[in-house]
mmCIF file of C-alpha atoms in Angstrom:
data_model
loop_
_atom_site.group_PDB
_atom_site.id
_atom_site.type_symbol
_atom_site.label_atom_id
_atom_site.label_comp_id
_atom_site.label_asym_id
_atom_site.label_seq_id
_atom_site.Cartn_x
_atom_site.Cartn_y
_atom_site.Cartn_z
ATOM 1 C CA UNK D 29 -20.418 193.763 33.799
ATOM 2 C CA UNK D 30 -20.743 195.290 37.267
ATOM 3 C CA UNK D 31 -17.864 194.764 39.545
ATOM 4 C CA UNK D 32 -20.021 193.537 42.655
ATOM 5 C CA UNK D 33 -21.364 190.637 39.833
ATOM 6 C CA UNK D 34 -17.795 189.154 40.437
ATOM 7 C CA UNK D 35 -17.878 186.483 43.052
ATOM 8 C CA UNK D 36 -18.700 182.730 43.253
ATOM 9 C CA UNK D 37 -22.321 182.618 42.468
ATOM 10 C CA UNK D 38 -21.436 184.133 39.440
ATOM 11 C CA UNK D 39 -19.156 181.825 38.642
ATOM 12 C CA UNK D 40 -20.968 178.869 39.519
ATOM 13 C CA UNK D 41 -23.573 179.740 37.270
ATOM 14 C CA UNK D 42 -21.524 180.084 34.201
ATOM 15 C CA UNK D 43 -22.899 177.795 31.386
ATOM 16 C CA UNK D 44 -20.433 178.000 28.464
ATOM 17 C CA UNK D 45 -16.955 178.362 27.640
ATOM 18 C CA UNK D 46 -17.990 181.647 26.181
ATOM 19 C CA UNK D 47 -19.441 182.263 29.334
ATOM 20 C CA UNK D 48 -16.210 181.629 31.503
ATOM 21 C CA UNK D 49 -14.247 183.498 29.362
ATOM 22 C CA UNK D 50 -16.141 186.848 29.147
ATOM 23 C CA UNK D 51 -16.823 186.653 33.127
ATOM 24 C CA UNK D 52 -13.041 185.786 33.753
ATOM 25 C CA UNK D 53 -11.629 188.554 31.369
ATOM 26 C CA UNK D 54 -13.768 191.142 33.199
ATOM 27 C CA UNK D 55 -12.524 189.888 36.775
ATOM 28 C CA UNK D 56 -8.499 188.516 35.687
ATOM 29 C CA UNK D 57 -7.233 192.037 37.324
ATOM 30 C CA UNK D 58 -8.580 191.751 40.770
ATOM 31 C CA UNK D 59 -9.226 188.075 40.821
ATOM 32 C CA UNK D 60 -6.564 187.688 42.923
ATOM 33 C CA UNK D 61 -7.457 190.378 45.728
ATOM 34 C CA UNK D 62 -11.136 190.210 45.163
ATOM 35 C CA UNK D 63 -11.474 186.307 45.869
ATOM 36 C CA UNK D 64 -8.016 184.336 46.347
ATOM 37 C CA UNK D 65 -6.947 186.894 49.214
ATOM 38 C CA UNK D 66 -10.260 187.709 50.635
ATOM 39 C CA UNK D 67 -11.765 183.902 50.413
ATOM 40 C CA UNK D 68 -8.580 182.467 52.292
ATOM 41 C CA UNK D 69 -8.397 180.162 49.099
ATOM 42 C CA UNK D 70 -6.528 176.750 50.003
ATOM 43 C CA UNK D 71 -6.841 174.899 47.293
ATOM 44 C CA UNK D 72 -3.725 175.825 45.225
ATOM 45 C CA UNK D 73 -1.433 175.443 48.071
ATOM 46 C CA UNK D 74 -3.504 172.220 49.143
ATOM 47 C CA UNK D 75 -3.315 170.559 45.579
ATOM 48 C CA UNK D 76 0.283 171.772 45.018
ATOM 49 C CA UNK D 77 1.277 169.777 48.512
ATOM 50 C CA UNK D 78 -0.393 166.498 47.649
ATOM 51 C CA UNK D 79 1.415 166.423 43.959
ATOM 52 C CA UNK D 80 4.529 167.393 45.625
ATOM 53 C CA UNK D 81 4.477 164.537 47.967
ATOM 54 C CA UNK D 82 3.332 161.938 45.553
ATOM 55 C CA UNK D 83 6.813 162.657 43.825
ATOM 56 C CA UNK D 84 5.555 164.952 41.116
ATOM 57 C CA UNK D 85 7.430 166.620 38.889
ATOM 58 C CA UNK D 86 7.795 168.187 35.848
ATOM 59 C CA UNK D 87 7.056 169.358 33.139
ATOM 60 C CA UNK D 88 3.953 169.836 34.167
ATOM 61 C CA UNK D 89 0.580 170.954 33.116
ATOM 62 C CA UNK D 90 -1.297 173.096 35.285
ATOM 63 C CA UNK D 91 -5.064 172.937 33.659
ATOM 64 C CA UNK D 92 -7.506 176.109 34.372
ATOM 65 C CA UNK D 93 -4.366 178.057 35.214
ATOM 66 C CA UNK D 94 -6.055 181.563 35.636
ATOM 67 C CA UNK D 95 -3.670 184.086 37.266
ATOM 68 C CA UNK D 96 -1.148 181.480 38.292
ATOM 69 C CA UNK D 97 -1.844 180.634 42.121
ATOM 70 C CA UNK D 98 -0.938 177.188 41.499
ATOM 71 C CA UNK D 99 2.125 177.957 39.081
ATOM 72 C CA UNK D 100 3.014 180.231 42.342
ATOM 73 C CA UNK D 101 2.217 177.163 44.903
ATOM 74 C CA UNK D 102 4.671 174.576 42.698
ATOM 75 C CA UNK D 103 7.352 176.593 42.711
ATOM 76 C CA UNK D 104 7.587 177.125 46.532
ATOM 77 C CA UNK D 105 7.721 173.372 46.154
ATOM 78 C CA UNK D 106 10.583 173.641 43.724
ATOM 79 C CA UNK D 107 8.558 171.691 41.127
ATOM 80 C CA UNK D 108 9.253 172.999 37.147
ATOM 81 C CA UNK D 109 8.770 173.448 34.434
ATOM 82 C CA UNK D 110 4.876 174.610 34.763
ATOM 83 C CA UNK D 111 2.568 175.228 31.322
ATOM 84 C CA UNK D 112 -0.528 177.070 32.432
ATOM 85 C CA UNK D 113 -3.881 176.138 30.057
ATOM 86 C CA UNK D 114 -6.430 178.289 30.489
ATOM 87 C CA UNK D 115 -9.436 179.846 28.633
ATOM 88 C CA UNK D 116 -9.192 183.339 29.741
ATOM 89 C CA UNK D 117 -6.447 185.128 27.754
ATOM 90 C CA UNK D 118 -6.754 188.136 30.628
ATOM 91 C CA UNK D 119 -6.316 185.561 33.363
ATOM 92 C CA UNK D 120 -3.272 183.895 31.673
ATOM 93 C CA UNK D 121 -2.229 187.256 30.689
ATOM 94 C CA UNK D 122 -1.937 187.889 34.443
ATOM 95 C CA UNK D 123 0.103 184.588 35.477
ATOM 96 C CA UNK D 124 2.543 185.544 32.608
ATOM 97 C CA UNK D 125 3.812 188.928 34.526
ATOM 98 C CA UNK D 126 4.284 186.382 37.165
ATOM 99 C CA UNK D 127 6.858 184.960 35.316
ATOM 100 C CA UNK D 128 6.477 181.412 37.002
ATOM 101 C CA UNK D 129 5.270 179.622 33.356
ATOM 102 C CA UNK D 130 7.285 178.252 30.831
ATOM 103 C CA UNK D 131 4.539 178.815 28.259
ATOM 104 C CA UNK D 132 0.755 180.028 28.671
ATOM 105 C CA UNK D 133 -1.557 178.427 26.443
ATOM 106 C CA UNK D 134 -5.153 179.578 26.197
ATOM 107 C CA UNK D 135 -7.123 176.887 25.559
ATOM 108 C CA UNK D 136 -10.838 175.438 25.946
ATOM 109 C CA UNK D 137 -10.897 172.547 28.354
ATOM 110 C CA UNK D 138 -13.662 171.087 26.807
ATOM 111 C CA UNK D 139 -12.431 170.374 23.719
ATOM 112 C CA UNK D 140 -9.366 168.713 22.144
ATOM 113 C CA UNK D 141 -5.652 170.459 23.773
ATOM 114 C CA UNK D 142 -3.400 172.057 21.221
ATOM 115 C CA UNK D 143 -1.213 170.199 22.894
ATOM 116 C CA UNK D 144 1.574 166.819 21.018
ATOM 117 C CA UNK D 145 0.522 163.203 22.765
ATOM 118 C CA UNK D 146 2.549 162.411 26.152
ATOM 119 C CA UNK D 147 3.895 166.060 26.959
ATOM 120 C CA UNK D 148 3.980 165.815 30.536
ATOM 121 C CA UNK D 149 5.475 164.186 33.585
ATOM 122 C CA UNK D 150 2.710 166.105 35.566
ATOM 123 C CA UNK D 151 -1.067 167.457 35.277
ATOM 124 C CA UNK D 152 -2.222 169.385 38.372
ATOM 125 C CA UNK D 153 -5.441 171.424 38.473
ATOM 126 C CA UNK D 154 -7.516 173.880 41.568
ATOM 127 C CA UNK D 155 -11.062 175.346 41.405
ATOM 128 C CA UNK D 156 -11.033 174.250 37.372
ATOM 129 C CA UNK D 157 -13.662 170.898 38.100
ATOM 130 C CA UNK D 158 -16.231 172.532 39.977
ATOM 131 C CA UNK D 159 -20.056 174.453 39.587
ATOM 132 C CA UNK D 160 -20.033 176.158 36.122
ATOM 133 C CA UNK D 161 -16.956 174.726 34.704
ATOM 134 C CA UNK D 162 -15.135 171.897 33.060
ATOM 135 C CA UNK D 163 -16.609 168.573 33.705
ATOM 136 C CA UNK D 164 -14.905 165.378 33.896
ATOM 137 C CA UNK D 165 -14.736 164.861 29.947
ATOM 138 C CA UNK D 166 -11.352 166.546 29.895
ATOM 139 C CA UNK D 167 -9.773 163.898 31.185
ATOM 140 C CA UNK D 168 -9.555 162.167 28.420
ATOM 141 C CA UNK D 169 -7.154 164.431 26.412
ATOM 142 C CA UNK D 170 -5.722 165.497 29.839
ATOM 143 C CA UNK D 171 -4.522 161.732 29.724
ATOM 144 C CA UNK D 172 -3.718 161.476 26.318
ATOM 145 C CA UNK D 173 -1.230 164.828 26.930
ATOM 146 C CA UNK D 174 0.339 163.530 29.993
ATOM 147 C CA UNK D 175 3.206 160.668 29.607
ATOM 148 C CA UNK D 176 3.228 157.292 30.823
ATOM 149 C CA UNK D 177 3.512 157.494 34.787
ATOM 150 C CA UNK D 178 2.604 160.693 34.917
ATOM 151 C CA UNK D 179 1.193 161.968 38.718
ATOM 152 C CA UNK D 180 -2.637 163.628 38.644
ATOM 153 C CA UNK D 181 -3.557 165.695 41.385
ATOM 154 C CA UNK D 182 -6.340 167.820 40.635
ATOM 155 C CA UNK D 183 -9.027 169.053 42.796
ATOM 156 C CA UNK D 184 -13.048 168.590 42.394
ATOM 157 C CA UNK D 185 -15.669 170.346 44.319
ATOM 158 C CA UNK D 186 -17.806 168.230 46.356
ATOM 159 C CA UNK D 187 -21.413 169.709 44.832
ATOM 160 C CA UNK D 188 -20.407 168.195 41.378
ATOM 161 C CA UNK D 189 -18.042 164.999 42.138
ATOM 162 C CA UNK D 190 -21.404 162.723 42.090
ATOM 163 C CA UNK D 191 -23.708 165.082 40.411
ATOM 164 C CA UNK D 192 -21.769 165.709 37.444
ATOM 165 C CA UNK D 193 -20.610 162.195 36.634
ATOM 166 C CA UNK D 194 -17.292 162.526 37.937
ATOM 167 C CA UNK D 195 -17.034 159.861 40.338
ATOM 168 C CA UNK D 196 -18.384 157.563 37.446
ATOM 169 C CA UNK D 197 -15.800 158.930 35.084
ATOM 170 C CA UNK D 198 -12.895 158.265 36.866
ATOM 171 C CA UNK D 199 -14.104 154.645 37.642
ATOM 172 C CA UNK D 200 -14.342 153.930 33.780
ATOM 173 C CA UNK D 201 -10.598 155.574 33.658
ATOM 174 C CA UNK D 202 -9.736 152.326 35.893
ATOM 175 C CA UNK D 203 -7.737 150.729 33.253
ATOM 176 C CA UNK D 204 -6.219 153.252 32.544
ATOM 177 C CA UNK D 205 -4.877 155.029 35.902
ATOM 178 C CA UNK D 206 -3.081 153.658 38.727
ATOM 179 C CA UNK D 207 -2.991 154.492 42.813
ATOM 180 C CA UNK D 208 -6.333 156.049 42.285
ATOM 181 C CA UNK D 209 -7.332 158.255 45.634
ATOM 182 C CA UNK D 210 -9.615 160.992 47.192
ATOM 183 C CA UNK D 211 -9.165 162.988 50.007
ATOM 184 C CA UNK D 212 -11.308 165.762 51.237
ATOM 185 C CA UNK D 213 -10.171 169.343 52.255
ATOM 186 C CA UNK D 214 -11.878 173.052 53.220
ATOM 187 C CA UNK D 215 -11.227 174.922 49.879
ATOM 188 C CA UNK D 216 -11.111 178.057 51.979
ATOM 189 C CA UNK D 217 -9.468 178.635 54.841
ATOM 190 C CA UNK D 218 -10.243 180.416 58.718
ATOM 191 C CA UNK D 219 -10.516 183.703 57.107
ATOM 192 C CA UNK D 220 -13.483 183.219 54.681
ATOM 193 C CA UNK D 221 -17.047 184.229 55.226
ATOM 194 C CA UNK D 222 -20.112 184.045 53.131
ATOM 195 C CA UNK D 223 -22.254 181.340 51.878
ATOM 196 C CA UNK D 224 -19.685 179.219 50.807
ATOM 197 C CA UNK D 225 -17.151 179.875 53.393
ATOM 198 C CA UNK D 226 -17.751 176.164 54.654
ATOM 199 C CA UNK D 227 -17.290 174.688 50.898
ATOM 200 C CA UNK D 228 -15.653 170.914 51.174
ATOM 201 C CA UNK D 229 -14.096 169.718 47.749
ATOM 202 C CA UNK D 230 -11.951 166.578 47.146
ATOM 203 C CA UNK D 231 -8.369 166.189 46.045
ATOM 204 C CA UNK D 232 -8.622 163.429 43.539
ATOM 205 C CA UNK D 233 -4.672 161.757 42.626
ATOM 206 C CA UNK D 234 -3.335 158.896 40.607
ATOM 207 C CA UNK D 235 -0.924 157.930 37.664
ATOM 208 C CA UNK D 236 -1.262 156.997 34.321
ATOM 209 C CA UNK D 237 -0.447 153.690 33.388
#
């Protein structure tokens, strides 16, 4: 796969977890540089600030880990331990050597966690919910990992929070979750350019009851 393939419209148009993780195993070396860096990407220090300040802490799950920029974001926060989940061996192979993670766990979001009932005092996820990616079915075992009380902060790009049933979803959790809220942010910052420079996604946060 061509290096210049490697940007968000390529990513957004991913269809399958096979999908994500061939395009994220070619890219895991210069993901960083090539879009965090260059995109002015907020969200990981944005998502990492809300949990923070709802009084998260861990362990915690950090869900479509990739190379570790929210791992990195928590611990400026002080906020530990941090499991990164991700499907992309390369990507988690690159938040390893940032030696920020307790464990690394690849994983496909989709589908039921390798993961005991009740883990985690914490679940945190940026850029996972979005075009392309994991829909709001995950939250289901996402729940079912996390402990009683546990704080959610998790971000979901505004192009799929309607369109791909997530809004829905998280109204059917209601029984379930507590101090349910959404907040909307820039996912990239002054720096960005490009077509999606101007991208708006929400930060969605609650517990579990």
């Amino acid at each position: 796969m061509a290096e210049d393939t490697h940007d968000l419209d390529g990513a957004y148009a991913l269809r399958t977890p096979e999908d994500s993780e061939r395009y994220y195993s070619d890219w895991a070396e210069r993901y960083d540089s090539d879009f965090s860096a260059a995109m002015d990407y907020r969200s990981p220090d944005v998502v990492a600030e809300v949990f923070a300040g709802l009084g998260g802490r861990g362990p915690v799950l950090d869900v479509g880990a990739g190379t570790g920029l929210v791992g990195e974001a928590l611990t400026r926060h002080g906020i530990g331990p941090v499991d990164g989940i991700d499907i992309s061996a390369a990507m988690l192979g690159q938040a390893a050597g940032k030696r920020i993670y307790r464990n690394t766990i690849r994983a496909d979001l989709t589908g039921a966690l390798p993961l005991d009932n009740s883990l985690y005092s914490g679940v945190i996820s940026a850029g996972t919910f979005t075009h392309g990616h994991v829909g709001p079915e995950a939250f289901g075992e996402l729940l079912r990992v996390a402990a009683a009380g546990a704080v959610f902060a998790v971000t979901v790009h505004s192009g799929v929070y309607e369109a791909a049933g997530f809004a829905s979803a998280f109204a059917r959790l209601k029984d379930r979750i507590a101090e349910f809220r959404t907040e909307p942010f820039r996912i990239y910052g002054a720096g960005a350019d490009g077509d999606h420079a101007g991208d708006i996604g929400w930060i969605v946060s609650f517990r579990k009851l």
